[in-house]
PDB file of C-alpha atoms in Angstrom:
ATOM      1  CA  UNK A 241      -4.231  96.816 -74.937  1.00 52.00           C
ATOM      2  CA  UNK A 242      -2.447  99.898 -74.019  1.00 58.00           C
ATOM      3  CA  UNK A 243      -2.134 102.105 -76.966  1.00 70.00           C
ATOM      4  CA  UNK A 244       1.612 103.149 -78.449  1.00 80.00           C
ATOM      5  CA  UNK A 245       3.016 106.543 -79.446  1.00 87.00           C
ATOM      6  CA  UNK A 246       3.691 107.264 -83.148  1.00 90.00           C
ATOM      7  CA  UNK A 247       7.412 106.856 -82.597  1.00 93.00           C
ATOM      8  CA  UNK A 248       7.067 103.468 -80.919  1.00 93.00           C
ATOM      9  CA  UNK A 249       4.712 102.174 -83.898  1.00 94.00           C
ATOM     10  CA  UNK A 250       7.144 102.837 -86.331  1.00 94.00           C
ATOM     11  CA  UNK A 251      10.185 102.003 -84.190  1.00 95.00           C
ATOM     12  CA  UNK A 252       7.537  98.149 -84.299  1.00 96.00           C
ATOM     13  CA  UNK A 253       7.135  98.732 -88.499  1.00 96.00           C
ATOM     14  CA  UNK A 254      10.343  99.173 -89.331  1.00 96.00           C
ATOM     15  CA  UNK A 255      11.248  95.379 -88.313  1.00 97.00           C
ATOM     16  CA  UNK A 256       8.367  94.051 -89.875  1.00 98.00           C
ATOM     17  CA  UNK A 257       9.329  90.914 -92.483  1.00 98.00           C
ATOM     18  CA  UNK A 258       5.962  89.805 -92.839  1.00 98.00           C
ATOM     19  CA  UNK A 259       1.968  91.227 -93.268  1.00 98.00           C
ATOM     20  CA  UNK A 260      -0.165  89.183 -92.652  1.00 98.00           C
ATOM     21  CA  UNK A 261      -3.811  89.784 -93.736  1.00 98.00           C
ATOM     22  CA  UNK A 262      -7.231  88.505 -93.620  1.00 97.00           C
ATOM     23  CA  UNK A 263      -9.744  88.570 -96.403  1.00 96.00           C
ATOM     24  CA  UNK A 264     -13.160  89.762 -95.840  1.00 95.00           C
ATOM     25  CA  UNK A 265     -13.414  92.793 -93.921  1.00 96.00           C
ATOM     26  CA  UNK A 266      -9.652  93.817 -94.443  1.00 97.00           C
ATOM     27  CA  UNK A 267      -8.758  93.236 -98.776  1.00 96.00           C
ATOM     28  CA  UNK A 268     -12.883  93.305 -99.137  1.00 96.00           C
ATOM     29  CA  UNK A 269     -15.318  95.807 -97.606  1.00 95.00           C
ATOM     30  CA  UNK A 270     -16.872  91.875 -96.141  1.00 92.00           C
ATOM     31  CA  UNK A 271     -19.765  91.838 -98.614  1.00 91.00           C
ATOM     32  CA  UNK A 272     -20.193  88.269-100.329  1.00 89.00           C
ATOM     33  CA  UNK A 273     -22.304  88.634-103.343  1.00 90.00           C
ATOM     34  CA  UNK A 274     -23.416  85.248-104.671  1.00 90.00           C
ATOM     35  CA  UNK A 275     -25.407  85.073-107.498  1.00 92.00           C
ATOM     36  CA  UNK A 276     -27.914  82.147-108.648  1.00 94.00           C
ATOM     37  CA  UNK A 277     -25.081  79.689-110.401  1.00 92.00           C
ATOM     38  CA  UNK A 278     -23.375  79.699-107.202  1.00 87.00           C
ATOM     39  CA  UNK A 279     -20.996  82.443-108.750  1.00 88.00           C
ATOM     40  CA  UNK A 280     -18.919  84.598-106.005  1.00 88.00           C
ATOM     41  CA  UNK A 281     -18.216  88.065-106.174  1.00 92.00           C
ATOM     42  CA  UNK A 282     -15.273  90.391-104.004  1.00 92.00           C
ATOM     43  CA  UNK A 283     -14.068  93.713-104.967  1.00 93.00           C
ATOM     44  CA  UNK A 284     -10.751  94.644-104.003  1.00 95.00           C
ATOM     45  CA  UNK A 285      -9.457  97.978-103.730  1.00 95.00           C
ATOM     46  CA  UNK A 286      -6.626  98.851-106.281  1.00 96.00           C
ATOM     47  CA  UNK A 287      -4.655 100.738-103.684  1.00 96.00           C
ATOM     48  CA  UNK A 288      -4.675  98.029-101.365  1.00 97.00           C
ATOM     49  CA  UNK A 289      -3.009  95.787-104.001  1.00 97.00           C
ATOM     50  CA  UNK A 290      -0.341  98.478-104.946  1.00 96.00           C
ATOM     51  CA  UNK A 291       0.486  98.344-101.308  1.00 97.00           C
ATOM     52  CA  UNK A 292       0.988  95.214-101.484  1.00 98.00           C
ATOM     53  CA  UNK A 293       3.367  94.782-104.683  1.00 97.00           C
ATOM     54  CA  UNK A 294       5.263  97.880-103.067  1.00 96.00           C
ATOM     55  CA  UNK A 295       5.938  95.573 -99.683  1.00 97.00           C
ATOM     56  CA  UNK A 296       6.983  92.641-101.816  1.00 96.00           C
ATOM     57  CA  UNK A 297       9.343  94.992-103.672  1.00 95.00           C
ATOM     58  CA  UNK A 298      10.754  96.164-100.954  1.00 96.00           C
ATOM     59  CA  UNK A 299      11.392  92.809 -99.804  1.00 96.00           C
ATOM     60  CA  UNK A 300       8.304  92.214 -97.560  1.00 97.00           C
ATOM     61  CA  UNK A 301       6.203  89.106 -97.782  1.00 97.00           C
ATOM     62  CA  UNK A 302       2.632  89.025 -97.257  1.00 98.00           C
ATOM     63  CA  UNK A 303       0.356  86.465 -96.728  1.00 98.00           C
ATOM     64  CA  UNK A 304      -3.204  85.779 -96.290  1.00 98.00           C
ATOM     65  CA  UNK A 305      -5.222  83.604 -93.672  1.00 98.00           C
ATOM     66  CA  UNK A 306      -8.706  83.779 -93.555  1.00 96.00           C
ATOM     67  CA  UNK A 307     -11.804  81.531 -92.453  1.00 93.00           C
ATOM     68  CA  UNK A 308     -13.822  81.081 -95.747  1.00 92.00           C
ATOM     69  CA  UNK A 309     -12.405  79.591 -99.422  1.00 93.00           C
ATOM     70  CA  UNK A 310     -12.847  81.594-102.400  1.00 91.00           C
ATOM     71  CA  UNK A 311     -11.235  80.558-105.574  1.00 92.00           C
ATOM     72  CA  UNK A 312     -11.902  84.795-105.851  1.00 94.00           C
ATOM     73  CA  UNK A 313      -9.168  85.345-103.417  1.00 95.00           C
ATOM     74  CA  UNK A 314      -7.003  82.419-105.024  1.00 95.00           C
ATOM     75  CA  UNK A 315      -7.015  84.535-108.226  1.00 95.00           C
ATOM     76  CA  UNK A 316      -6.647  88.022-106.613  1.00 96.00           C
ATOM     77  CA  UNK A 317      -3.219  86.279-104.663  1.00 97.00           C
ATOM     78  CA  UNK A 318      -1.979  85.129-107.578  1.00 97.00           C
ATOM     79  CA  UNK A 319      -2.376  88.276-109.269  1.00 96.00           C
ATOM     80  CA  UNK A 320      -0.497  90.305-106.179  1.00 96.00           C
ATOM     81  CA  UNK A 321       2.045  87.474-106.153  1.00 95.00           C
ATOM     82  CA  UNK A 322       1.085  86.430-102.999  1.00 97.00           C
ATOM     83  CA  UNK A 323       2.262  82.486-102.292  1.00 96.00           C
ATOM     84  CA  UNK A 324       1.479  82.041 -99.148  1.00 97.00           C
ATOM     85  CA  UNK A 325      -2.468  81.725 -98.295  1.00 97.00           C
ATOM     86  CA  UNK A 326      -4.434  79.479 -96.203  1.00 97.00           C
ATOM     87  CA  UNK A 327      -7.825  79.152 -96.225  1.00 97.00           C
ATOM     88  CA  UNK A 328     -10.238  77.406 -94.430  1.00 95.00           C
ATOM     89  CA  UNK A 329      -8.911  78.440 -91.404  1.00 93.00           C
ATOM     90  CA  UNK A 330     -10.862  78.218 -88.310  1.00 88.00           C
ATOM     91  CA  UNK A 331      -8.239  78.657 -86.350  1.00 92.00           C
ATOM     92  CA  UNK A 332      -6.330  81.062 -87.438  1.00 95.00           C
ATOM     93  CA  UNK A 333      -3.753  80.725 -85.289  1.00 94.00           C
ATOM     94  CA  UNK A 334      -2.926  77.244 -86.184  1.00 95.00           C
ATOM     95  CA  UNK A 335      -1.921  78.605 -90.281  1.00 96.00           C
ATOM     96  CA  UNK A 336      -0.097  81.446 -88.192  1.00 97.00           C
ATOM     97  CA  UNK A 337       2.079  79.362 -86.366  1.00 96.00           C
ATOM     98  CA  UNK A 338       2.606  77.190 -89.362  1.00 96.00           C
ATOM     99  CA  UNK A 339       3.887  80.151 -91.180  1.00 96.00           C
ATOM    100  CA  UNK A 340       6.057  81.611 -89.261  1.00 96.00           C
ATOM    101  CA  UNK A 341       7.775  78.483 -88.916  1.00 96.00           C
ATOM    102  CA  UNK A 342       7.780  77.549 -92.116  1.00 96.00           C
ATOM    103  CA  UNK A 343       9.493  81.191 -92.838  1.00 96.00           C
ATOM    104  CA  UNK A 344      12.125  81.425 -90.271  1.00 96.00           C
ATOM    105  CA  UNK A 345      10.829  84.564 -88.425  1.00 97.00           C
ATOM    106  CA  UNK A 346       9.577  85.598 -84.877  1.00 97.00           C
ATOM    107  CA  UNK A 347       6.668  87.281 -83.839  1.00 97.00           C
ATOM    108  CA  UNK A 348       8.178  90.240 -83.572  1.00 97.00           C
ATOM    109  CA  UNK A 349       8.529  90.317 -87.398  1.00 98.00           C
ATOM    110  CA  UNK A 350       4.918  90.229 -88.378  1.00 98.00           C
ATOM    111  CA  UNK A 351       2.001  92.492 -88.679  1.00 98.00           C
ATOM    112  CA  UNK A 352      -1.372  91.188 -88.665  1.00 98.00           C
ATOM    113  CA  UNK A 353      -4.451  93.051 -90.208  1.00 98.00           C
ATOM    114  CA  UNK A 354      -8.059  91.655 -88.844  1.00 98.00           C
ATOM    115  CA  UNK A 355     -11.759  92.774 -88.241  1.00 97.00           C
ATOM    116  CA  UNK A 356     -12.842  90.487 -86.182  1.00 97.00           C
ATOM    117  CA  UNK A 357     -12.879  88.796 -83.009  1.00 96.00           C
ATOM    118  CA  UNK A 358     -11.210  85.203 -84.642  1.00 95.00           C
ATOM    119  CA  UNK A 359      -8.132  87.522 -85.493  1.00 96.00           C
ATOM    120  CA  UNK A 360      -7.690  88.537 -81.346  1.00 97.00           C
ATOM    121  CA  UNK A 361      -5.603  85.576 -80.770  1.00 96.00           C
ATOM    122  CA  UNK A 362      -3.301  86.391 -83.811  1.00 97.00           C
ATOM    123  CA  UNK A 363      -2.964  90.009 -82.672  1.00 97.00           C
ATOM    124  CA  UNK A 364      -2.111  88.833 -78.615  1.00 96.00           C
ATOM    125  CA  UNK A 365       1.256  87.719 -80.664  1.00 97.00           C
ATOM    126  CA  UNK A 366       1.958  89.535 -83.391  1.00 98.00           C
ATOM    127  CA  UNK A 367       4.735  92.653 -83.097  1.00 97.00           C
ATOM    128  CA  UNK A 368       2.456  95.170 -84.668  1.00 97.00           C
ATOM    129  CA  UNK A 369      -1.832  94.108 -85.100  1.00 97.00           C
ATOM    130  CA  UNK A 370      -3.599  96.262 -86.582  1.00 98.00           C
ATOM    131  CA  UNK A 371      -7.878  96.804 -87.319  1.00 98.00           C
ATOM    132  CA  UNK A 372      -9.481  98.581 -89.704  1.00 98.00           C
ATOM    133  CA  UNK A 373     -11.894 101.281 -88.757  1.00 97.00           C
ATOM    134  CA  UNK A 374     -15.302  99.183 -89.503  1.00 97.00           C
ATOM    135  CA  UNK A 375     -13.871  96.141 -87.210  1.00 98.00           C
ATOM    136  CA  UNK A 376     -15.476  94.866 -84.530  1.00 98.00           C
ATOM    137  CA  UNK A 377     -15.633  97.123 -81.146  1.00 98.00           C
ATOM    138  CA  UNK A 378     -13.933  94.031 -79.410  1.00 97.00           C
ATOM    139  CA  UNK A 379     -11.271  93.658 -82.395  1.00 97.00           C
ATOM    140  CA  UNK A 380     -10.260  96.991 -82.170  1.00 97.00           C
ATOM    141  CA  UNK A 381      -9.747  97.166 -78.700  1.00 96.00           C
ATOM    142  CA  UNK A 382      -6.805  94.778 -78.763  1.00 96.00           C
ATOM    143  CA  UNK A 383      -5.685  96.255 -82.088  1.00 96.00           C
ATOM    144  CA  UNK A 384      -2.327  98.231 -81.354  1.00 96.00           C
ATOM    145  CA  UNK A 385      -3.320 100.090 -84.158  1.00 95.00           C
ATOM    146  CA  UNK A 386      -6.967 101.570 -85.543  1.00 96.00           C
ATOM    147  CA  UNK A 387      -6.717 102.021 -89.159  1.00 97.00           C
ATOM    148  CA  UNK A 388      -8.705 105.560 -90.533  1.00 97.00           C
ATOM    149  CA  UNK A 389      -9.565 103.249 -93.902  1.00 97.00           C
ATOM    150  CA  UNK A 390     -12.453 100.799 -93.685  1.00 97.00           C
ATOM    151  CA  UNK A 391     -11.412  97.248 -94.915  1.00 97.00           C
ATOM    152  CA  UNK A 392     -11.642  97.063 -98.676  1.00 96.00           C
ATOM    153  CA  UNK A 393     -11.470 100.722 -99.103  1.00 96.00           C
ATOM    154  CA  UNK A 394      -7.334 101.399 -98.020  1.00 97.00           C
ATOM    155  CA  UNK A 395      -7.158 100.201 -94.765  1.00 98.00           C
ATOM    156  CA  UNK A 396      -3.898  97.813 -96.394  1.00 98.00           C
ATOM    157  CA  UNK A 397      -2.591 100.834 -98.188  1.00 98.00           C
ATOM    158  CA  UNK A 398      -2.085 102.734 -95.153  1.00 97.00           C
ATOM    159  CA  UNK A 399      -0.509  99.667 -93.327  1.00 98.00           C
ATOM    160  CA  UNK A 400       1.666  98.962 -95.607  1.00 98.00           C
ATOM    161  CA  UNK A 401       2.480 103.187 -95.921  1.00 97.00           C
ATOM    162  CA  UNK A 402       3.494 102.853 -92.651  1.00 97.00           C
ATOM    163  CA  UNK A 403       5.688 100.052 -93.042  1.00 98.00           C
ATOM    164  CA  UNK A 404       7.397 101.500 -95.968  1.00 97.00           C
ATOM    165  CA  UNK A 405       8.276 104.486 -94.978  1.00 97.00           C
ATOM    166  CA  UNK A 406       9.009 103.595 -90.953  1.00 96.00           C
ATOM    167  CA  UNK A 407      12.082 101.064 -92.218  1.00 95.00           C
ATOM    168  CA  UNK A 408      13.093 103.988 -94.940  1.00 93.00           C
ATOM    169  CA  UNK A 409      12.227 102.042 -98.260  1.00 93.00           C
ATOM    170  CA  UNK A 410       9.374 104.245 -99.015  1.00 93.00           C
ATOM    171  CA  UNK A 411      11.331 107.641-100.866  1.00 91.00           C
ATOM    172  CA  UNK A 412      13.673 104.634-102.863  1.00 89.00           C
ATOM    173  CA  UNK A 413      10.403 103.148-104.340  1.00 89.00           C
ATOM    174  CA  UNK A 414       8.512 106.532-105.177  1.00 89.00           C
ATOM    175  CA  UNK A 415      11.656 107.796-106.621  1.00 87.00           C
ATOM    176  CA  UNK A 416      11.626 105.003-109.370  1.00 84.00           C
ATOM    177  CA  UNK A 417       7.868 106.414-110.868  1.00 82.00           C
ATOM    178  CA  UNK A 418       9.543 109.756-111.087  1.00 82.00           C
ATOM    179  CA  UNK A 419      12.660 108.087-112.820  1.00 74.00           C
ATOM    180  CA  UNK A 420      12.071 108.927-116.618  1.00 61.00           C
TER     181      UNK A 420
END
């Protein structure tokens, strides 16, 4: 993919409706820790979720489709207010095009944030794709964007950054923690 300029990312950002994100690799650092009653364990990075209450704030939806099921990531959604997540999803593409029908938008609406080589397809249609610095050499390579976070450790935080402050919502929300 041939890489944009600074100004044309955020001239892509500032029309995005809709982030789209996968689970392990991208909210987790991809580590599954199972322990011997067949408990699962993911740690999410605060930030990340901050980001993501900031997007929805500002009016942004997010959404999650990923290829394993983890009652883990049906709490951590719930607790981001996230409504929209499909698991199970082999291929992805088919829970992408699902939900951008299902929400009235275009392609050139959505960000996508992936690690690895299932989230390709999803990025050849998205308006702005995006992988996080541990992806895959492959995944990156048709990423428009590289993120300097690993996944589970920022990578979302800086996405959705971007997105804030390229469609000029960022200063309005900051303002309101300064607001005494």
């Amino acid at each position: 993919m041939m890489k944009k300029t600074k100004k044309q990312i955020e001239a892509i950002a500032k029309n995005i409706k809709l982030l789209i994100l996968d689970v392990d690799g991208v909210l987790t650092d991809g580590s599954i820790i199972l322990d011997n009653e067949g408990n699962e364990f993911k740690a999410f990075h605060v930030r990340d979720g901050h980001g993501i209450k900031m997007l929805e704030k500002a009016g942004i939806k997010v959404a999650i489709i990923t290829g394993r099921h983890s009652k883990v990531v049906e709490r951590r959604a719930h607790e981001l207010g996230i409504t929209e997540v499909y698991q199970r999803c082999h291929i992805k593409s088919v829970a992408y095009e699902h939900l951008i029908e299902k929400m009235g938008i275009t392609d050139k609406e959505v960000a996508y944030i992936g690690d690895d080589i299932v989230d390709i397809p999803i990025f050849k249609r998205v308006a702005l794709s995006v992988a996080v610095a541990d992806a895959t050499e492959e995944t990156k390579a048709e990423a428009m964007i590289v993120t300097e976070n690993r996944g589970g450790r920022g990578a979302v935080r800086e996405i959705c950054d971007l997105i804030l402050k390229s469609n000029g919502k960022w200063k309005e929300l900051i303002d309101e923690y300064y607001t005494v």
